[in-house]
Short mmCIF file of C-alpha atoms and ligand atoms in Angstrom, two decimals:
data_model
loop_
_atom_site.label_atom_id
_atom_site.label_comp_id
_atom_site.label_asym_id
_atom_site.label_seq_id
_atom_site.Cartn_x
_atom_site.Cartn_y
_atom_site.Cartn_z
CA MET K 339 150.40 -138.24 -36.57
CA GLU K 340 151.09 -135.30 -34.26
CA THR K 341 148.39 -132.85 -32.90
CA MET K 342 149.62 -129.45 -31.76
CA TYR K 343 148.11 -127.68 -28.73
CA ASP K 344 148.89 -124.67 -26.84
CA LEU K 345 148.50 -126.51 -23.62
CA ILE K 346 148.28 -130.12 -22.50
CA ILE K 347 147.00 -130.83 -19.00
CA VAL K 348 147.87 -134.09 -17.77
CA GLY K 349 145.44 -135.33 -15.23
CA SER K 350 141.70 -134.50 -14.77
CA GLY K 351 141.46 -134.14 -10.87
CA PRO K 352 140.49 -130.65 -9.46
CA ALA K 353 143.86 -129.14 -10.24
CA GLY K 354 143.83 -130.23 -14.02
CA MET K 355 140.19 -129.44 -14.42
CA THR K 356 140.40 -125.96 -12.93
CA ALA K 357 143.30 -125.14 -15.07
CA ALA K 358 141.39 -126.18 -18.16
CA VAL K 359 138.64 -123.87 -17.13
CA TYR K 360 140.96 -120.93 -16.79
CA ALA K 361 142.95 -121.56 -19.95
CA SER K 362 140.18 -122.34 -22.14
CA ARG K 363 138.18 -119.13 -21.07
CA ALA K 364 141.40 -117.21 -22.22
CA ASN K 365 141.30 -118.83 -25.66
CA ILE K 366 144.24 -121.15 -25.03
CA LYS K 367 143.93 -124.32 -27.33
CA THR K 368 143.81 -126.96 -24.42
CA VAL K 369 143.56 -130.70 -24.11
CA ILE K 370 143.26 -132.59 -20.70
CA LEU K 371 144.62 -136.14 -20.82
CA GLU K 372 143.21 -138.64 -18.23
CA ALA K 373 144.40 -142.20 -17.62
CA GLY K 374 141.36 -143.05 -15.41
CA ALA K 375 138.05 -141.35 -14.62
CA PRO K 376 137.59 -137.69 -14.67
CA GLY K 377 137.53 -136.29 -10.96
CA GLY K 378 140.81 -137.76 -9.68
CA LYS K 379 140.70 -138.50 -5.87
CA MET K 380 137.44 -136.73 -5.34
CA LEU K 381 135.77 -139.97 -6.53
CA LYS K 382 137.27 -141.82 -3.45
CA THR K 383 135.89 -139.34 -0.96
CA MET K 384 132.42 -139.70 0.67
CA GLU K 385 131.93 -136.01 1.25
CA ILE K 386 134.06 -132.75 1.00
CA GLU K 387 133.20 -131.18 4.22
CA ASN K 388 135.92 -128.34 4.13
CA TRP K 389 134.79 -126.51 1.01
CA PRO K 390 134.37 -123.05 2.22
CA GLY K 391 130.72 -121.76 1.99
CA VAL K 392 129.06 -125.37 1.86
CA THR K 393 128.39 -126.13 5.48
CA HIS K 394 126.49 -129.40 4.84
CA GLY K 395 129.37 -130.74 2.65
CA ILE K 396 129.78 -131.59 -1.12
CA SER K 397 129.13 -134.88 -2.55
CA PRO K 398 131.49 -136.53 -5.18
CA GLN K 399 128.82 -135.34 -7.79
CA ILE K 400 131.33 -132.08 -7.60
CA ALA K 401 133.79 -134.34 -9.78
CA TYR K 402 131.01 -134.81 -12.46
CA GLU K 403 130.19 -131.17 -12.48
CA MET K 404 133.89 -129.97 -12.65
CA HIS K 405 134.37 -132.40 -15.45
CA LYS K 406 131.34 -130.69 -17.47
CA HIS K 407 132.74 -127.37 -16.48
CA SER K 408 136.29 -128.20 -17.65
CA THR K 409 135.22 -128.64 -21.27
CA ALA K 410 132.59 -126.05 -21.32
CA PHE K 411 134.70 -123.43 -22.85
CA GLY K 412 136.35 -125.37 -25.68
CA ALA K 413 138.97 -127.46 -23.74
CA GLU K 414 139.18 -131.23 -25.08
CA PHE K 415 139.09 -134.19 -22.98
CA LYS K 416 140.85 -137.28 -24.09
CA MET K 417 141.52 -140.64 -22.41
CA GLY K 418 145.18 -141.59 -22.32
CA GLU K 419 147.97 -142.57 -19.95
CA VAL K 420 150.91 -140.26 -20.33
CA ALA K 421 154.39 -142.12 -20.15
CA GLN K 422 156.85 -139.33 -20.82
CA VAL K 423 157.16 -135.82 -21.36
CA ILE K 424 160.08 -134.53 -23.78
CA VAL K 425 161.19 -131.17 -24.50
CA ASN K 426 162.25 -131.19 -28.22
CA GLU K 427 165.09 -128.93 -29.82
CA ASN K 428 162.46 -126.12 -30.47
CA ASP K 429 161.44 -126.21 -26.66
CA GLY K 430 158.17 -127.88 -27.73
CA LYS K 431 156.79 -130.49 -25.27
CA GLU K 432 156.14 -133.80 -26.78
CA ILE K 433 153.70 -135.82 -24.71
CA HIS K 434 154.25 -139.57 -25.22
CA LEU K 435 151.21 -141.62 -24.23
CA THR K 436 151.46 -145.38 -23.38
CA ASN K 437 149.33 -146.29 -26.51
CA GLY K 438 152.18 -144.89 -28.69
CA GLU K 439 150.37 -141.82 -29.47
CA VAL K 440 152.48 -138.48 -29.44
CA LEU K 441 150.91 -135.09 -28.78
CA THR K 442 152.87 -131.74 -28.63
CA ALA K 443 152.14 -128.42 -27.10
CA LYS K 444 153.85 -125.14 -26.09
CA ALA K 445 153.22 -125.72 -22.34
CA VAL K 446 152.18 -128.66 -19.95
CA ILE K 447 150.57 -128.67 -16.76
CA ILE K 448 151.29 -131.83 -14.71
CA ALA K 449 148.34 -132.39 -12.49
CA THR K 450 148.79 -136.04 -11.87
CA GLY K 451 148.19 -136.27 -8.19
CA THR K 452 149.59 -139.00 -6.03
CA LYS K 453 148.95 -142.88 -5.85
CA GLU K 454 148.58 -144.83 -2.56
CA ARG K 455 151.57 -146.52 -1.24
CA PRO K 456 151.00 -150.30 -0.95
CA LEU K 457 151.02 -152.25 2.39
CA PRO K 458 154.66 -153.38 2.71
CA LEU K 459 153.99 -157.12 3.15
CA PRO K 460 154.91 -159.93 0.70
CA ASN K 461 151.37 -160.87 -0.10
CA ALA K 462 149.79 -157.47 -0.22
CA GLU K 463 149.55 -157.41 -4.03
CA LYS K 464 148.30 -160.69 -4.53
CA LEU K 465 145.59 -159.97 -1.98
CA THR K 466 144.54 -156.68 -3.48
CA GLY K 467 140.97 -156.97 -4.55
CA ARG K 468 140.88 -159.98 -2.47
CA GLY K 469 140.22 -158.34 0.87
CA ILE K 470 142.92 -155.68 0.79
CA SER K 471 141.76 -152.26 -0.61
CA TYR K 472 142.82 -148.67 -0.98
CA CYS K 473 139.24 -147.25 -1.43
CA ALA K 474 136.63 -147.60 1.13
CA ILE K 475 134.03 -145.75 -1.26
CA CYS K 476 134.74 -148.33 -3.96
CA ASP K 477 135.06 -151.56 -1.82
CA GLY K 478 133.35 -150.94 1.43
CA ALA K 479 130.04 -152.53 0.32
CA PHE K 480 131.72 -155.95 0.01
CA PHE K 481 132.27 -155.92 3.85
CA ARG K 482 128.83 -155.19 5.02
CA ASN K 483 128.36 -156.74 8.56
CA LYS K 484 131.89 -157.87 8.62
CA HIS K 485 135.09 -156.93 10.59
CA VAL K 486 137.41 -154.66 8.74
CA ALA K 487 140.73 -153.09 9.68
CA VAL K 488 141.89 -149.46 8.51
CA ILE K 489 145.55 -148.89 8.53
CA GLY K 490 146.79 -145.42 8.90
CA GLY K 491 146.71 -142.33 11.04
CA GLY K 492 145.97 -139.41 8.56
CA ASN K 493 142.70 -137.84 7.43
CA SER K 494 142.20 -140.29 4.76
CA ALA K 495 142.31 -143.33 7.12
CA VAL K 496 140.01 -141.74 9.89
CA GLU K 497 137.53 -140.53 7.11
CA GLU K 498 137.48 -143.95 5.71
CA ALA K 499 137.13 -145.73 9.04
CA ILE K 500 134.00 -143.48 10.04
CA HIS K 501 132.66 -144.28 6.56
CA LEU K 502 133.12 -148.09 7.00
CA ALA K 503 131.59 -147.96 10.48
CA LYS K 504 128.26 -147.21 8.93
CA THR K 505 127.98 -150.62 7.15
CA SER K 506 130.69 -152.86 8.90
CA ALA K 507 130.04 -154.70 11.90
CA LYS K 508 133.33 -153.69 13.50
CA VAL K 509 136.28 -151.38 12.55
CA THR K 510 139.51 -151.87 13.86
CA LEU K 511 141.88 -148.81 13.17
CA ILE K 512 145.39 -149.68 13.33
CA HIS K 513 147.89 -146.75 13.83
CA ARG K 514 151.74 -147.19 14.34
CA ARG K 515 151.99 -144.10 16.53
CA GLU K 516 150.16 -142.67 19.71
CA GLY K 517 149.45 -139.40 18.03
CA PHE K 518 147.29 -138.89 14.75
CA ARG K 519 147.95 -136.67 11.89
CA ALA K 520 144.28 -136.46 11.13
CA ASP K 521 142.32 -133.52 12.07
CA HIS K 522 141.14 -133.33 15.69
CA ILE K 523 137.34 -133.13 14.55
CA LEU K 524 137.61 -136.41 12.65
CA LEU K 525 139.29 -138.29 15.43
CA GLU K 526 136.80 -137.15 17.86
CA ARG K 527 133.95 -138.47 15.46
CA LEU K 528 135.73 -141.79 15.11
CA GLU K 529 136.26 -142.24 18.78
CA ALA K 530 132.59 -141.58 19.43
CA LEU K 531 131.41 -144.61 17.26
CA GLU K 532 130.43 -147.60 19.26
CA ASN K 533 131.69 -150.16 16.62
CA VAL K 534 135.18 -148.68 16.41
CA GLU K 535 138.17 -149.89 18.13
CA ILE K 536 141.48 -147.82 17.76
CA MET K 537 144.83 -149.67 18.21
CA ARG K 538 147.61 -147.10 18.91
CA ASN K 539 151.21 -148.22 18.56
CA TYR K 540 150.39 -151.18 16.38
CA VAL K 541 151.41 -152.17 12.87
CA VAL K 542 150.30 -155.05 10.64
CA ASP K 543 152.92 -157.62 10.92
CA GLU K 544 150.92 -160.29 8.56
CA VAL K 545 147.92 -160.60 6.54
CA LEU K 546 146.63 -164.18 6.92
CA GLU K 547 145.15 -165.77 3.77
CA ALA K 548 142.87 -168.79 3.13
CA GLU K 549 141.38 -169.46 -0.48
CA ASN K 550 143.25 -166.63 -2.04
CA LYS K 551 141.46 -164.26 0.44
CA VAL K 552 142.29 -162.20 3.47
CA ALA K 553 141.66 -164.38 6.50
CA GLY K 554 142.68 -162.32 9.46
CA ILE K 555 145.66 -160.23 10.43
CA VAL K 556 148.37 -160.39 12.81
CA VAL K 557 149.27 -156.90 14.51
CA LYS K 558 152.23 -156.17 16.41
CA ASN K 559 152.66 -153.60 19.27
CA VAL K 560 155.60 -151.59 18.44
CA LEU K 561 156.53 -150.84 21.95
CA THR K 562 156.26 -154.23 23.60
CA GLU K 563 156.72 -156.40 20.31
CA GLU K 564 153.71 -158.48 21.43
CA LEU K 565 151.87 -160.06 18.64
CA LEU K 566 148.10 -160.26 18.56
CA THR K 567 145.75 -162.09 15.78
CA LEU K 568 142.60 -160.63 14.65
CA ALA K 569 141.15 -163.91 13.00
CA ASP K 570 137.73 -162.47 11.87
CA VAL K 571 139.03 -159.57 9.92
CA GLU K 572 138.04 -160.02 6.19
CA GLY K 573 138.81 -156.47 4.95
CA VAL K 574 141.96 -154.48 5.28
CA PHE K 575 141.82 -150.71 4.00
CA VAL K 576 145.22 -149.35 3.48
CA TYR K 577 146.20 -145.65 3.88
CA VAL K 578 149.88 -145.67 4.78
CA GLY K 579 151.00 -142.86 2.76
CA VAL K 580 151.21 -141.72 -0.91
CA ASP K 581 153.64 -141.19 -3.62
CA PRO K 582 153.75 -138.46 -6.44
CA ILE K 583 153.06 -139.36 -9.98
CA THR K 584 155.83 -138.05 -11.70
CA ALA K 585 157.47 -140.99 -13.59
CA MET K 586 156.92 -139.14 -16.80
CA VAL K 587 159.16 -136.17 -16.03
CA ALA K 588 161.78 -138.33 -14.32
CA ASP K 589 164.57 -137.30 -16.88
CA LEU K 590 163.86 -133.53 -16.63
CA HIS K 591 165.18 -133.25 -12.89
CA ILE K 592 162.34 -130.92 -11.74
CA THR K 593 161.19 -133.24 -8.63
CA ASN K 594 162.47 -133.30 -5.05
CA GLU K 595 164.06 -136.44 -3.32
CA TRP K 596 160.45 -137.92 -2.71
CA GLY K 597 159.39 -137.38 -6.35
CA TYR K 598 157.23 -134.27 -5.78
CA LEU K 599 157.25 -131.57 -8.51
CA LEU K 600 159.18 -128.48 -7.45
CA VAL K 601 157.54 -125.23 -8.48
CA ASN K 602 157.70 -121.49 -7.76
CA SER K 603 154.55 -119.67 -6.59
CA ASP K 604 153.51 -119.21 -10.27
CA MET K 605 153.62 -123.14 -10.42
CA GLU K 606 156.44 -122.98 -12.91
CA THR K 607 159.12 -125.61 -12.75
CA SER K 608 162.68 -125.02 -13.72
CA VAL K 609 161.97 -126.15 -17.17
CA PRO K 610 160.25 -123.08 -19.21
CA GLY K 611 156.67 -124.25 -20.38
CA ILE K 612 156.33 -127.20 -17.77
CA TYR K 613 154.12 -126.32 -14.72
CA GLY K 614 152.84 -128.42 -11.84
CA ALA K 615 149.70 -128.24 -9.94
CA GLY K 616 147.90 -129.91 -7.10
CA ASP K 617 148.66 -132.94 -4.92
CA VAL K 618 151.78 -133.75 -7.21
CA ILE K 619 153.77 -130.65 -6.22
CA ASP K 620 155.81 -130.08 -3.24
CA LYS K 621 153.49 -128.31 -0.62
CA LYS K 622 152.12 -128.65 2.83
CA ILE K 623 148.42 -129.09 2.42
CA ARG K 624 147.04 -131.52 -0.23
CA GLN K 625 143.36 -130.84 -0.46
CA VAL K 626 140.63 -129.82 -2.98
CA VAL K 627 140.91 -126.23 -2.19
CA THR K 628 144.65 -125.98 -2.69
CA ALA K 629 144.42 -128.15 -5.87
CA VAL K 630 142.07 -125.76 -7.52
CA ASN K 631 144.11 -122.85 -6.40
CA ASP K 632 147.29 -124.28 -7.97
CA GLY K 633 145.31 -125.18 -11.22
CA ALA K 634 144.11 -121.53 -11.63
CA ILE K 635 147.40 -119.99 -11.10
CA ALA K 636 149.30 -122.62 -13.34
CA ALA K 637 146.69 -121.61 -16.23
CA GLU K 638 147.30 -118.02 -15.73
CA SER K 639 151.17 -118.59 -15.89
CA VAL K 640 150.57 -120.35 -19.24
CA LYS K 641 148.45 -117.45 -20.43
CA HIS K 642 151.46 -115.13 -19.67
CA GLN K 643 153.96 -117.53 -21.47
CA LEU K 644 151.76 -117.61 -24.56
CA SER K 645 151.11 -113.94 -24.61
C1 LIG Y 216 139.70 -140.82 0.93
C2 LIG Y 216 140.02 -139.37 0.67
C3 LIG Y 216 139.24 -138.40 1.16
C4 LIG Y 216 139.56 -137.06 0.80
N1 LIG Y 216 138.96 -136.17 1.56
C5 LIG Y 216 139.02 -134.80 1.24
C6 LIG Y 216 138.30 -133.83 1.95
O1 LIG Y 216 137.22 -134.06 2.59
N2 LIG Y 216 138.34 -132.30 1.63
C7 LIG Y 216 139.66 -132.11 0.78
O2 LIG Y 216 139.62 -131.07 0.37
N3 LIG Y 216 140.26 -133.12 0.17
C8 LIG Y 216 140.04 -134.32 0.29
N4 LIG Y 216 140.87 -135.33 -0.06
C9 LIG Y 216 142.12 -135.12 -1.12
C10 LIG Y 216 141.79 -134.39 -2.36
O3 LIG Y 216 140.76 -135.44 -2.85
C11 LIG Y 216 142.91 -134.13 -3.22
O4 LIG Y 216 143.83 -133.35 -2.46
C12 LIG Y 216 142.69 -133.69 -4.67
O5 LIG Y 216 141.75 -134.55 -5.39
C13 LIG Y 216 144.02 -133.46 -5.34
O6 LIG Y 216 143.57 -133.12 -6.69
P1 LIG Y 216 144.59 -133.31 -7.81
O7 LIG Y 216 143.86 -132.68 -9.12
O8 LIG Y 216 145.96 -132.69 -7.55
O9 LIG Y 216 144.82 -134.74 -8.05
P2 LIG Y 216 143.92 -136.02 -8.20
O10 LIG Y 216 142.69 -135.69 -7.74
O11 LIG Y 216 144.70 -137.10 -7.59
O12 LIG Y 216 143.88 -136.23 -9.88
C14 LIG Y 216 145.15 -136.55 -10.68
C15 LIG Y 216 144.36 -137.26 -11.86
O13 LIG Y 216 145.62 -137.33 -12.70
C16 LIG Y 216 145.31 -138.72 -13.36
N5 LIG Y 216 146.58 -139.27 -13.58
C17 LIG Y 216 147.56 -139.87 -13.09
N6 LIG Y 216 148.63 -140.25 -13.60
C18 LIG Y 216 148.32 -139.78 -15.10
C19 LIG Y 216 148.87 -140.03 -16.19
N7 LIG Y 216 150.12 -140.73 -16.29
N8 LIG Y 216 148.53 -139.79 -17.49
C20 LIG Y 216 147.22 -139.24 -17.34
N9 LIG Y 216 146.32 -139.07 -16.12
C21 LIG Y 216 146.99 -139.33 -14.87
C22 LIG Y 216 144.61 -139.62 -12.28
O14 LIG Y 216 144.05 -140.61 -12.82
C23 LIG Y 216 143.73 -138.64 -11.75
O15 LIG Y 216 142.48 -138.50 -12.24
C24 LIG Y 216 140.72 -136.94 0.21
C25 LIG Y 216 141.52 -137.78 -0.61
C26 LIG Y 216 141.02 -139.08 -0.32
C27 LIG Y 216 141.84 -140.17 -1.03
#
């Protein structure tokens, strides 16, 4: 049986949850669909230190508070993974879930964020959860007093290396270039830590395994091609980029060549009634503060559409 909504929000990260607050306060019949835990990537960060007005930083607890807030004015929350968004002949939006359920709405906000790009090595998938991880907050405790490697040069890699250095015996950050994309303040903090080594111009050439677990890594200097084995590395934390989660709208041709949703300043895609918000859209800064901005604007645009 189909359930008809004014608005379906796909994803309950900060973008989707903010959209839900704005939409439900405007009396728009809204449901938020979420494939995992409400909170999105905020659950993967130790502390949000760049939220204006909170100098001491915000803990991931903000995810739970936002979740409560997102349903406080009447929006429904429903677990479910969206497989496809279809525009039917009446311009209605059909949302097909992976469990076969179909929901319909007059408007849809896609706020699905991004997923981590895997380490491009043959045994990376097999060793995920067996020494290879994409979330230090989730898995860092398994590597207490051990040597771990962090791969990447952006904010996520540097933040997570700082976090891991508190409990691991040693952290080696491996970055393929000389310069970092990460914020200067984070890099300075990392460089000041005694149990951190930064290997610039290196990539991971091989992840060694024994008994189905990570048992060291081989790194390669990209300038000299020299190989080096770090035999005691037991954990590998990967932050080598992300890809947008937009497969559900692949047939609608509303993404750029990398799969990010193309929206205007009102968060509208080129398909009337389909909006984008948060990390999933084509934009320069992917942060909580910009995600909540997008969510608020998208909901206001839906309000306009429905009025
Ligand atoms: C380690 C780390 C540290 C960070 N630190 C900071 C920081 O200090 N400050 C800061 O401002 N930002 C930080 N960020 C970035 C910030 O977390 C993101 O920019 C923000 O969470 C993006 O919000 P979003 O709502 O667009 O997407 P997300 O938070 O990614 O939420 C998207 C949601 O959509 C759901 N979803 C995806 N696909 C589907 C589907 N098919 N069906 C249903 N649901 C789906 C996901 O499960 C997820 O819950 C950090 C990120 C990471 C990874």
